[in-house]
CSV table of C-alpha atoms in Angstrom, one decimal:
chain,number,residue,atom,x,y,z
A,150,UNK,CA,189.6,-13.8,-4.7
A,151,UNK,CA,189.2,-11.9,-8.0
A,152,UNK,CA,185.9,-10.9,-9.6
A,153,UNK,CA,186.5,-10.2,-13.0
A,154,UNK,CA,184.7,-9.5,-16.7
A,155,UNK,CA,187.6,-10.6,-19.0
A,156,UNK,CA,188.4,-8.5,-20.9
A,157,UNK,CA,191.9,-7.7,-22.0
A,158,UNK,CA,193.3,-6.0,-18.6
A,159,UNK,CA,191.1,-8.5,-16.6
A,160,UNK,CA,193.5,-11.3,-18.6
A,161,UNK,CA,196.6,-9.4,-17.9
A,162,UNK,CA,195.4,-9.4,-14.5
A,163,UNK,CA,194.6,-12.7,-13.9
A,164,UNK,CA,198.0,-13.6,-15.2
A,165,UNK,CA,199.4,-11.6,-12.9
A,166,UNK,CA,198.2,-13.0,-10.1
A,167,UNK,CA,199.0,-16.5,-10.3
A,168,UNK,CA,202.7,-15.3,-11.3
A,169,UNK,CA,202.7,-13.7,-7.7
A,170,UNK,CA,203.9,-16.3,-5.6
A,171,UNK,CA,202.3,-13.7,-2.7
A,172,UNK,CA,198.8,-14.5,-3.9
A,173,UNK,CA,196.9,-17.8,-3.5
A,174,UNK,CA,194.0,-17.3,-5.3
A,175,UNK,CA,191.0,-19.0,-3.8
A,176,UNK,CA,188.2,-18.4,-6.6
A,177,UNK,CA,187.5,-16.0,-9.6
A,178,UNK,CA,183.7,-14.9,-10.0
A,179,UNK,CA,182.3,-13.4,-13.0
A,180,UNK,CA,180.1,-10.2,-13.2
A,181,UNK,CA,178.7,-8.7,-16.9
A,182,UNK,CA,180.9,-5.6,-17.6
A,183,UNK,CA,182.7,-5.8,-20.9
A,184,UNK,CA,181.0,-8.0,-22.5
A,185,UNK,CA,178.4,-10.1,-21.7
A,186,UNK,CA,178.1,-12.6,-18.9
A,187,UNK,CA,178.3,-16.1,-20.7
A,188,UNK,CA,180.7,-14.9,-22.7
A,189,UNK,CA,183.0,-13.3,-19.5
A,190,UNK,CA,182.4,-16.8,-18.1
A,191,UNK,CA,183.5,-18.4,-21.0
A,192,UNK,CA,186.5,-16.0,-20.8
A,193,UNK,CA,187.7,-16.8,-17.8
A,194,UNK,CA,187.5,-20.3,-17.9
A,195,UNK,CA,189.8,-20.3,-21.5
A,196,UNK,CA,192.2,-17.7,-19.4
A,197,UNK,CA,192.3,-20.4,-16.2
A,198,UNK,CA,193.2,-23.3,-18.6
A,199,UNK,CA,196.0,-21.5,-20.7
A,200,UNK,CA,197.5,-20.4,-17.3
A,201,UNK,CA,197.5,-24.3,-16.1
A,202,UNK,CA,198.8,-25.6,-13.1
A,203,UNK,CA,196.5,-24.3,-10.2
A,204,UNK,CA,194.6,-22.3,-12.6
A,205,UNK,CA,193.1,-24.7,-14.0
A,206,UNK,CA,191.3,-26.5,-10.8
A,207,UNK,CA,190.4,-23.1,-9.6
A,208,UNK,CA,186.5,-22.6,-8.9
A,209,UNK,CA,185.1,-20.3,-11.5
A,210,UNK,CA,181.7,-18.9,-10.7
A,211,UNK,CA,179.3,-16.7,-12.4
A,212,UNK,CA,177.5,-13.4,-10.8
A,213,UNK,CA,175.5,-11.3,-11.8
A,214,UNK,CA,174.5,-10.7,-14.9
A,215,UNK,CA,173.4,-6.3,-15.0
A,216,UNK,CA,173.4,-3.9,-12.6
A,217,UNK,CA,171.8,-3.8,-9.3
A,218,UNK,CA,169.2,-1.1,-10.2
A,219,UNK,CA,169.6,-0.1,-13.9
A,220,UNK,CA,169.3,-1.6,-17.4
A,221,UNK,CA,171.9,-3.4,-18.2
A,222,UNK,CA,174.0,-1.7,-21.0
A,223,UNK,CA,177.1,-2.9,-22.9
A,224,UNK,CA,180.0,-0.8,-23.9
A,225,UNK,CA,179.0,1.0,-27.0
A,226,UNK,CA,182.3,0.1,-29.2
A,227,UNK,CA,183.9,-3.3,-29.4
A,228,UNK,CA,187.4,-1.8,-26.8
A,229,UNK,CA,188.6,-5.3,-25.9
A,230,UNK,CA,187.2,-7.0,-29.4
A,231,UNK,CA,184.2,-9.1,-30.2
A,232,UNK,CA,184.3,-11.8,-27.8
A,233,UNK,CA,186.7,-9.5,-25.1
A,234,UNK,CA,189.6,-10.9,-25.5
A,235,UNK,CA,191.1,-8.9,-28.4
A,236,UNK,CA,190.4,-11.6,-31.1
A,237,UNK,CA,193.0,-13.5,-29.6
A,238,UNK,CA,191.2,-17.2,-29.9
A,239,UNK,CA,192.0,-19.5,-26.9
A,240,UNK,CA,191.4,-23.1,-26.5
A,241,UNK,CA,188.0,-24.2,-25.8
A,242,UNK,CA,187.5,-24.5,-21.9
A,243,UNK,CA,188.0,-28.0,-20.7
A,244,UNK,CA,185.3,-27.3,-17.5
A,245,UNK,CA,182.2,-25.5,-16.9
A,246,UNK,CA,181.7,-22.8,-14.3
A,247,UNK,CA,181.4,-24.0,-10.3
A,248,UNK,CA,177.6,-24.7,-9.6
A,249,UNK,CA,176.4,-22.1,-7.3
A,250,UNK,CA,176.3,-18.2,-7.7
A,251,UNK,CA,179.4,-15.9,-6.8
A,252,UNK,CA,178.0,-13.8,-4.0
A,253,UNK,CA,176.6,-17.2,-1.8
A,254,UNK,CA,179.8,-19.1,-3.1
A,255,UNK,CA,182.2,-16.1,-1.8
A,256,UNK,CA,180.2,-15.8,1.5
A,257,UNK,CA,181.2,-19.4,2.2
A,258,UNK,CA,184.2,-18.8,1.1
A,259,UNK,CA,184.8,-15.7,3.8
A,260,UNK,CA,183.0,-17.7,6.6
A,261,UNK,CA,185.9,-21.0,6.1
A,262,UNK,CA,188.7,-18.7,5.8
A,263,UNK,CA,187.9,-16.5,9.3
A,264,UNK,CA,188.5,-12.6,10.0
A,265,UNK,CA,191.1,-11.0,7.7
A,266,UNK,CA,192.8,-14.4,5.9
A,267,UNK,CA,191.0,-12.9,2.2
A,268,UNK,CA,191.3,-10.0,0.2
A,269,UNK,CA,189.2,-9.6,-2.6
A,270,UNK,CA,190.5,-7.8,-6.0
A,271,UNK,CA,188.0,-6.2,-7.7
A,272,UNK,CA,188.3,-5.8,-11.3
A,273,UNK,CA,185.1,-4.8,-12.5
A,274,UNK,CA,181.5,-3.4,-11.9
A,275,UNK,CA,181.0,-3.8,-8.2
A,276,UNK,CA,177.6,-5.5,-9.0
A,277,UNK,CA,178.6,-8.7,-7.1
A,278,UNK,CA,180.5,-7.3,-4.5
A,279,UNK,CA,177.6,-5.0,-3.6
A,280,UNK,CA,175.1,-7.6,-3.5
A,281,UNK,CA,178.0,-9.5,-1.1
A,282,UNK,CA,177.8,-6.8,1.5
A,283,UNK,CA,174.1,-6.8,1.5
A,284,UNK,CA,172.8,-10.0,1.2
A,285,UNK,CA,175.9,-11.3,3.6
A,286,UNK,CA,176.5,-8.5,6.1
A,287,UNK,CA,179.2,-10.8,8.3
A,288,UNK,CA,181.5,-10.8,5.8
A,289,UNK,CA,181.9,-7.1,5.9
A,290,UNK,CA,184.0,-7.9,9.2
A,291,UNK,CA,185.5,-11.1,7.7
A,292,UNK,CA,187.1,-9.2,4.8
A,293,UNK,CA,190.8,-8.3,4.8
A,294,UNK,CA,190.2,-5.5,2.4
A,295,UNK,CA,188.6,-4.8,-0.9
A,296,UNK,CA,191.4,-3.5,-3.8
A,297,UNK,CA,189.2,-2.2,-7.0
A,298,UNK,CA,189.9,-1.0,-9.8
A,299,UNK,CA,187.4,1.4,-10.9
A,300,UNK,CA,186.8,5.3,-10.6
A,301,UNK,CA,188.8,8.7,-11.7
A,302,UNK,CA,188.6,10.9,-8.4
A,303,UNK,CA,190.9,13.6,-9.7
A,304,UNK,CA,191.2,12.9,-13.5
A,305,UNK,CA,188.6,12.7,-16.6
A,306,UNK,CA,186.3,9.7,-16.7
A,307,UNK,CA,186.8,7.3,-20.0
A,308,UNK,CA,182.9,6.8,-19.9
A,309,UNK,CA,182.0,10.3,-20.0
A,310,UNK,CA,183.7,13.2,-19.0
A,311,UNK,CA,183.2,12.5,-15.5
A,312,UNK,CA,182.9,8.6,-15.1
A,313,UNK,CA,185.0,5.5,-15.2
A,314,UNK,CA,183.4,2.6,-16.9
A,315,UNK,CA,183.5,0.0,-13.8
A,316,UNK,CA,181.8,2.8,-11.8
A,317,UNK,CA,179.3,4.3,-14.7
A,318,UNK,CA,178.1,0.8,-15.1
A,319,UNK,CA,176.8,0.1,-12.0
A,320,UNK,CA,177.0,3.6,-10.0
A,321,UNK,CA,174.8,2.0,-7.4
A,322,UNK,CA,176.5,-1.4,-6.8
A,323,UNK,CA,179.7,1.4,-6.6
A,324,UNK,CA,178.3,3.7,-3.9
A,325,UNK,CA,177.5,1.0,-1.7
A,326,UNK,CA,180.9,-0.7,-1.5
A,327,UNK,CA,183.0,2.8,-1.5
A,328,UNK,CA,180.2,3.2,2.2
A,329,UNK,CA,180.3,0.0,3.4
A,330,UNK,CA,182.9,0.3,5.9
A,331,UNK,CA,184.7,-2.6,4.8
A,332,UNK,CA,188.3,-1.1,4.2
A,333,UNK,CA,189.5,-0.1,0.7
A,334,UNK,CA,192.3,0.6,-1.6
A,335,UNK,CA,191.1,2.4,-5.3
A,336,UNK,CA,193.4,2.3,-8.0
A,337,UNK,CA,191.7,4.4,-10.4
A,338,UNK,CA,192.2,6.2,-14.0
A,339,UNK,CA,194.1,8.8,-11.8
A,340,UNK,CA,196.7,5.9,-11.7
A,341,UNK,CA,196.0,3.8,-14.7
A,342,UNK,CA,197.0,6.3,-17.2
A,343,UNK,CA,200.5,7.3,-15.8
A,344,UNK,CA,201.9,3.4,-16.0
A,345,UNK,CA,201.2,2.9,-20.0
A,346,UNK,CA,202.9,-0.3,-21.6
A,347,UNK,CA,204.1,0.1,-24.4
A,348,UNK,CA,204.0,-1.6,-28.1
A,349,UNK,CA,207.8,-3.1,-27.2
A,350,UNK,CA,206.8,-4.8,-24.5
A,351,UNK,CA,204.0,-5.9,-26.7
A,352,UNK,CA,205.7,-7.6,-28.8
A,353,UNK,CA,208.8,-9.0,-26.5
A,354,UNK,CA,206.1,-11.2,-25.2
A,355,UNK,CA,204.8,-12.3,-28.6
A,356,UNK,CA,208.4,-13.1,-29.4
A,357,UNK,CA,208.9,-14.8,-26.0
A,358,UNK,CA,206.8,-17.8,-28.0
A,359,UNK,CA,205.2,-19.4,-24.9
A,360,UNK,CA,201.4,-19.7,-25.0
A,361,UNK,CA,200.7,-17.2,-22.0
A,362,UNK,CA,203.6,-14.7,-22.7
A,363,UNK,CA,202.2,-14.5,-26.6
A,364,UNK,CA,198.6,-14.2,-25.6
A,365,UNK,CA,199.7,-11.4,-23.5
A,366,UNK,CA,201.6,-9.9,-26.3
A,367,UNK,CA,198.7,-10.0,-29.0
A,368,UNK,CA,195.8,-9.1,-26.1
A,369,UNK,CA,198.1,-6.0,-25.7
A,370,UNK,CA,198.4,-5.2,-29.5
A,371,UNK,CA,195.0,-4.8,-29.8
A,372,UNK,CA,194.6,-2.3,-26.7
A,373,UNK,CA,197.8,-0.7,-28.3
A,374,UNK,CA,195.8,-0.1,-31.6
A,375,UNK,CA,193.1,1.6,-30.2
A,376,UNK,CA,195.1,3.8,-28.1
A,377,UNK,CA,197.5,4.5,-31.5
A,378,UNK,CA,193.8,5.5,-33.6
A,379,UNK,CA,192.3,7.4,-30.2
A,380,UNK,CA,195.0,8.8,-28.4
A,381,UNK,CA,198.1,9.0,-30.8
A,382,UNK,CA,200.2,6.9,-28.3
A,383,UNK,CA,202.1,3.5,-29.2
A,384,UNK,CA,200.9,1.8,-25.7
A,385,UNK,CA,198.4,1.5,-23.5
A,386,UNK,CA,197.1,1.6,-20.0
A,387,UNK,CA,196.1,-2.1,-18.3
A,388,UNK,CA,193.9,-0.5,-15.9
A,389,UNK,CA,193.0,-3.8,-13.6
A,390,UNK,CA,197.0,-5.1,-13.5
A,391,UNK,CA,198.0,-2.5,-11.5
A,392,UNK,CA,195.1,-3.2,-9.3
A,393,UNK,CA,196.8,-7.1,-8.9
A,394,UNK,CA,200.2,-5.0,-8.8
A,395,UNK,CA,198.9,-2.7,-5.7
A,396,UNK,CA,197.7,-5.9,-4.0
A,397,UNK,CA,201.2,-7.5,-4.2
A,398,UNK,CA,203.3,-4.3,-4.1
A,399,UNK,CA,201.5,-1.4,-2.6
A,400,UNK,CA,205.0,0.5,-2.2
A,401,UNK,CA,204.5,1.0,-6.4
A,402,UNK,CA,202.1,3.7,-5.4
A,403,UNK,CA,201.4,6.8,-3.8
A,404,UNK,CA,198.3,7.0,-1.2
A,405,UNK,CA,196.0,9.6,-0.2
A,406,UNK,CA,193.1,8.8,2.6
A,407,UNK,CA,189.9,10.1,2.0
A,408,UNK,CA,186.0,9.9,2.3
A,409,UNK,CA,184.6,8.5,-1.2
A,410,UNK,CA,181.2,7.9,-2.3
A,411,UNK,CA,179.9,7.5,-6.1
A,412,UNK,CA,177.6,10.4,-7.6
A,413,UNK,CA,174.7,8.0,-8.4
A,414,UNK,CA,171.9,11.1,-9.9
A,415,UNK,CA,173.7,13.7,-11.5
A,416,UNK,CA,172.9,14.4,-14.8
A,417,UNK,CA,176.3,14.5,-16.3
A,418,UNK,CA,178.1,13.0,-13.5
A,419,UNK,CA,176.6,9.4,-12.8
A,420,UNK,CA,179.3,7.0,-11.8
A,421,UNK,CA,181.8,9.7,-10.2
A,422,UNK,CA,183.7,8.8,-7.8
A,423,UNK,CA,184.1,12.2,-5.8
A,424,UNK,CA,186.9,11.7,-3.2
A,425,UNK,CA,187.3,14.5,-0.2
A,426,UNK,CA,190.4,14.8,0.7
A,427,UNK,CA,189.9,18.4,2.6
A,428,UNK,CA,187.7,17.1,5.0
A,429,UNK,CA,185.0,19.4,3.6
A,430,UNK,CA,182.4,17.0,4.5
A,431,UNK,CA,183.7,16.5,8.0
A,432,UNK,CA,183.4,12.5,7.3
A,433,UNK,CA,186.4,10.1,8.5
A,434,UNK,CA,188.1,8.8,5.5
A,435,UNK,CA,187.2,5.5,4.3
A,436,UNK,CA,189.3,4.6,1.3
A,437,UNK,CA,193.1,4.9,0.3
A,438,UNK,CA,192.9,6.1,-3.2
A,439,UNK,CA,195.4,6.3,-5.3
A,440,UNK,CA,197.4,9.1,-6.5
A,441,UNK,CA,200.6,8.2,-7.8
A,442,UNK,CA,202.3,5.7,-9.6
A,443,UNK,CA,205.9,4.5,-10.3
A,444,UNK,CA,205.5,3.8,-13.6
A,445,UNK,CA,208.6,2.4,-14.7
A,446,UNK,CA,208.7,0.4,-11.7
A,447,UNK,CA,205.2,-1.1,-12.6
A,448,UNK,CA,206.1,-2.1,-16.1
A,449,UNK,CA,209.1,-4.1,-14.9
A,450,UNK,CA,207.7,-5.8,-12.2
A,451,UNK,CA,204.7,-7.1,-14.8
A,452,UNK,CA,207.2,-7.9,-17.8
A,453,UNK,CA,209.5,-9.6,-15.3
A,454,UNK,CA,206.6,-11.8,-13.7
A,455,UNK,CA,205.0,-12.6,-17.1
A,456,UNK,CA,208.3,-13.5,-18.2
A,457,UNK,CA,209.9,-15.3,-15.2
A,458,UNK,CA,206.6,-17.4,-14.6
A,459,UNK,CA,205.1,-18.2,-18.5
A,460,UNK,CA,207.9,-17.6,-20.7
A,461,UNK,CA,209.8,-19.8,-22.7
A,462,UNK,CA,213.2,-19.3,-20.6
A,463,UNK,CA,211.4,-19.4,-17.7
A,464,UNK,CA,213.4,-18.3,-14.6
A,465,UNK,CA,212.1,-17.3,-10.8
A,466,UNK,CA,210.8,-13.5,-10.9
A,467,UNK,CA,211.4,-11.4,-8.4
C-alpha cells in the first residue's frame, strides 16, 4: 500500500511502483502534505488513470486532512506547482475516491491479508499512518514493515535547518510511528540528495512520447528548475522514488540500525528525526535508516523501469 500527497516525487513514485512487477499494490490513500487534500485526492486519481491497466481499478482513499495535533499549514512556496503536479495538466479522473476513510479502509485491508503479506510505503506526512497504529493497534503485528520517506538524521532539514518537510509537518504523527515498534526502513534526505536525476534524463522521457514516460519528463523539468534557481544544479532529487526503489531493491542502499524518535518541542528543531546510532541512549534500535546510496545504480534502475513499462518502445525492464 502507498499513502501518498502527489506531488511530483509522489508521481514518480507511484509510477514506479506499478512498473515493479515485485509490487502488487493493494490501495493508495491520501493524506494533506503538499498541497491540499481534495486536490492530492484529485491527484492521485489523474495519476491512477494515466498509468492504466491495474491502476486504474485500484481503491483510492482519502485521509486525513492536517495534522494530528497542530494547525494545518501548507508549504509556503508553490515546490511541486499550483495544483502539485508541476503544471503538468492530466486528464480529468474517470472515478471518485473509494467510500470509506484510509486508516479503517487500511485496517481491513491488514486484517484480510494476515501477519506479514503487506508492506506499507510511506510517502508523506505520517498523519494516517499514525492514527493507523492508534486507532487499530492489531495491525501493528499484521504489518510486514513500514518504508517512509521522510526525515534527515545526519544531514540539513529542507524545512528548516533541522527538519524534513514530511516530518516538520506532522512531527507528532512522525514520533509515534518511528516508536511504535512496528519495524522500519527510513530513506531520508541523507539519501535523497546523493541520487539526483538529472535534466537528460528529463527530457529522454519527454522525447520517449508516451503519455507516462512524458508526464514524467515535464513533472521532472519543473523540480529541475527549481533546483537550477536554488541550488545551481541541472537535476534534482525524487525524494519518495527511492523510497519505492528501497522497497523493491534494498541492495541500492547502505543501512545503519538505530533507535529513532522525532524532536516534537524544540524550538528550532521540531520535526528532527534524531537517530542514535552509539547507543548513547541505551535503547535497542528500532529503524534501519539509511545512509548510503548507489546513485548511479538508482537512476538506471528508474529510467530503465519508466522506460521498459510506459514507453513508446516498450520492452521488459529488468
Amino acid at each position: 500500500m502507498i499513502d501518498c500527497d502527489p506531488g511530483i516525487d509522489d508521481a514518480i513514485a507511484l509510477f514506479l511502483a506499478y512498473a515493479s512487477p515485485e509490487l502488487e499494490v493493494a490501495g493508495v490513500t491520501t493524506v494533506a502534505g503538499n498541497v491540499g487534500l481534495d486536490q492530492v485526492v484529485d491527484n492521485a486519481l489523474r495519476l491512477c488513470d494515466l498509468i492504466g491497466g491495474p491502476a486504474a481499478a485500484t481503491p483510492v482513499l482519502r485521509g486525513h486532512a492536517g495534522p494530528l495535533a497542530r494547525v494545518p499549514r501548507h508549504p509556503d512556496e508553490p515546490v511541486h506547482g499550483a495544483y502539485g503536479l508541476g503544471g503538468v495538466e492530466l486528464p480529468a479522473a474517470a472515478r471518485a475516491a473509494h467510500p470509506g476513510h484510509a486508516v479503517d479502509w487500511i485496517a481491513e485491508q491488514l486484517r484480510g491479508a494476515g501477519p506479514g503479506e503487506i508492506t506499507l510505503i510511506a510517502t508523506a506526512p505520517l498523519t494516517n499512518v499514525a492514527a493507523l497504529l492508534h486507532t487499530h493497534p492489531d495491525t501493528r503485528r499484521l504489518l510486514r514493515e513500514i518504508v517512509v520517506m521522510g526525515g534527515a538524521a545526519f544531514a540539513p532539514g529542507n524545512t528548516t535547518p533541522a527538519a524534513e518537510f514530511n516530518f516538520h509537518a506532522d512531527p507528532e504523527a512522525a514520533r509515534y510511528v518511528t516508536e511504535s515498534g512496528v519495524p522500519l526502513h527510513i530513506v531520508g534526505l541523507d539519501v535523497t540528495r546523493k541520487a539526483l536525476t538529472p535534466l537528460a534524463d528529463a527530457d529522454a522521457l519527454v522525447a520517449d512520447g508516451a503519455p507516462v514516460t512524458t508526464a514524467a519528463g515535464q513533472m521532472l523539468r519543473h523540480l529541475i528548475d527549481r533546483y537550477a534557481r536554488r541550488h545551481q544544479v541541472r537535476a534534482c532529487a525524487v525524494h519518495d522514488a527511492l523510497a519505492v526503489a528501497a522497497a523493491v531493491r534494498p541492495e541500492l542502499l547502505e543501512w545503519t540500525e538505530a533507535w529513532v524518535t522525532v524532536e516534537c518541542a524544540g524550538e528550532f528543531t521540531r520535526g528532527a528525526l534524531v537517530a542514535d546510532v552509539h547507543g548513547r541512549t541505551g535503547l535497542a534500535p528500532n529503524a534501519r535508516v539509511a545512509t548510503g546510496v548507489d546513485a548511479e545504480a538508482f537512476r538506471a534502475f528508474l529510467m530503465s523501469r519508466l522506460r521498459g513499462h510506459y514507453g513508446a518502445d516498450t520492452t521488459p525492464a529488468p
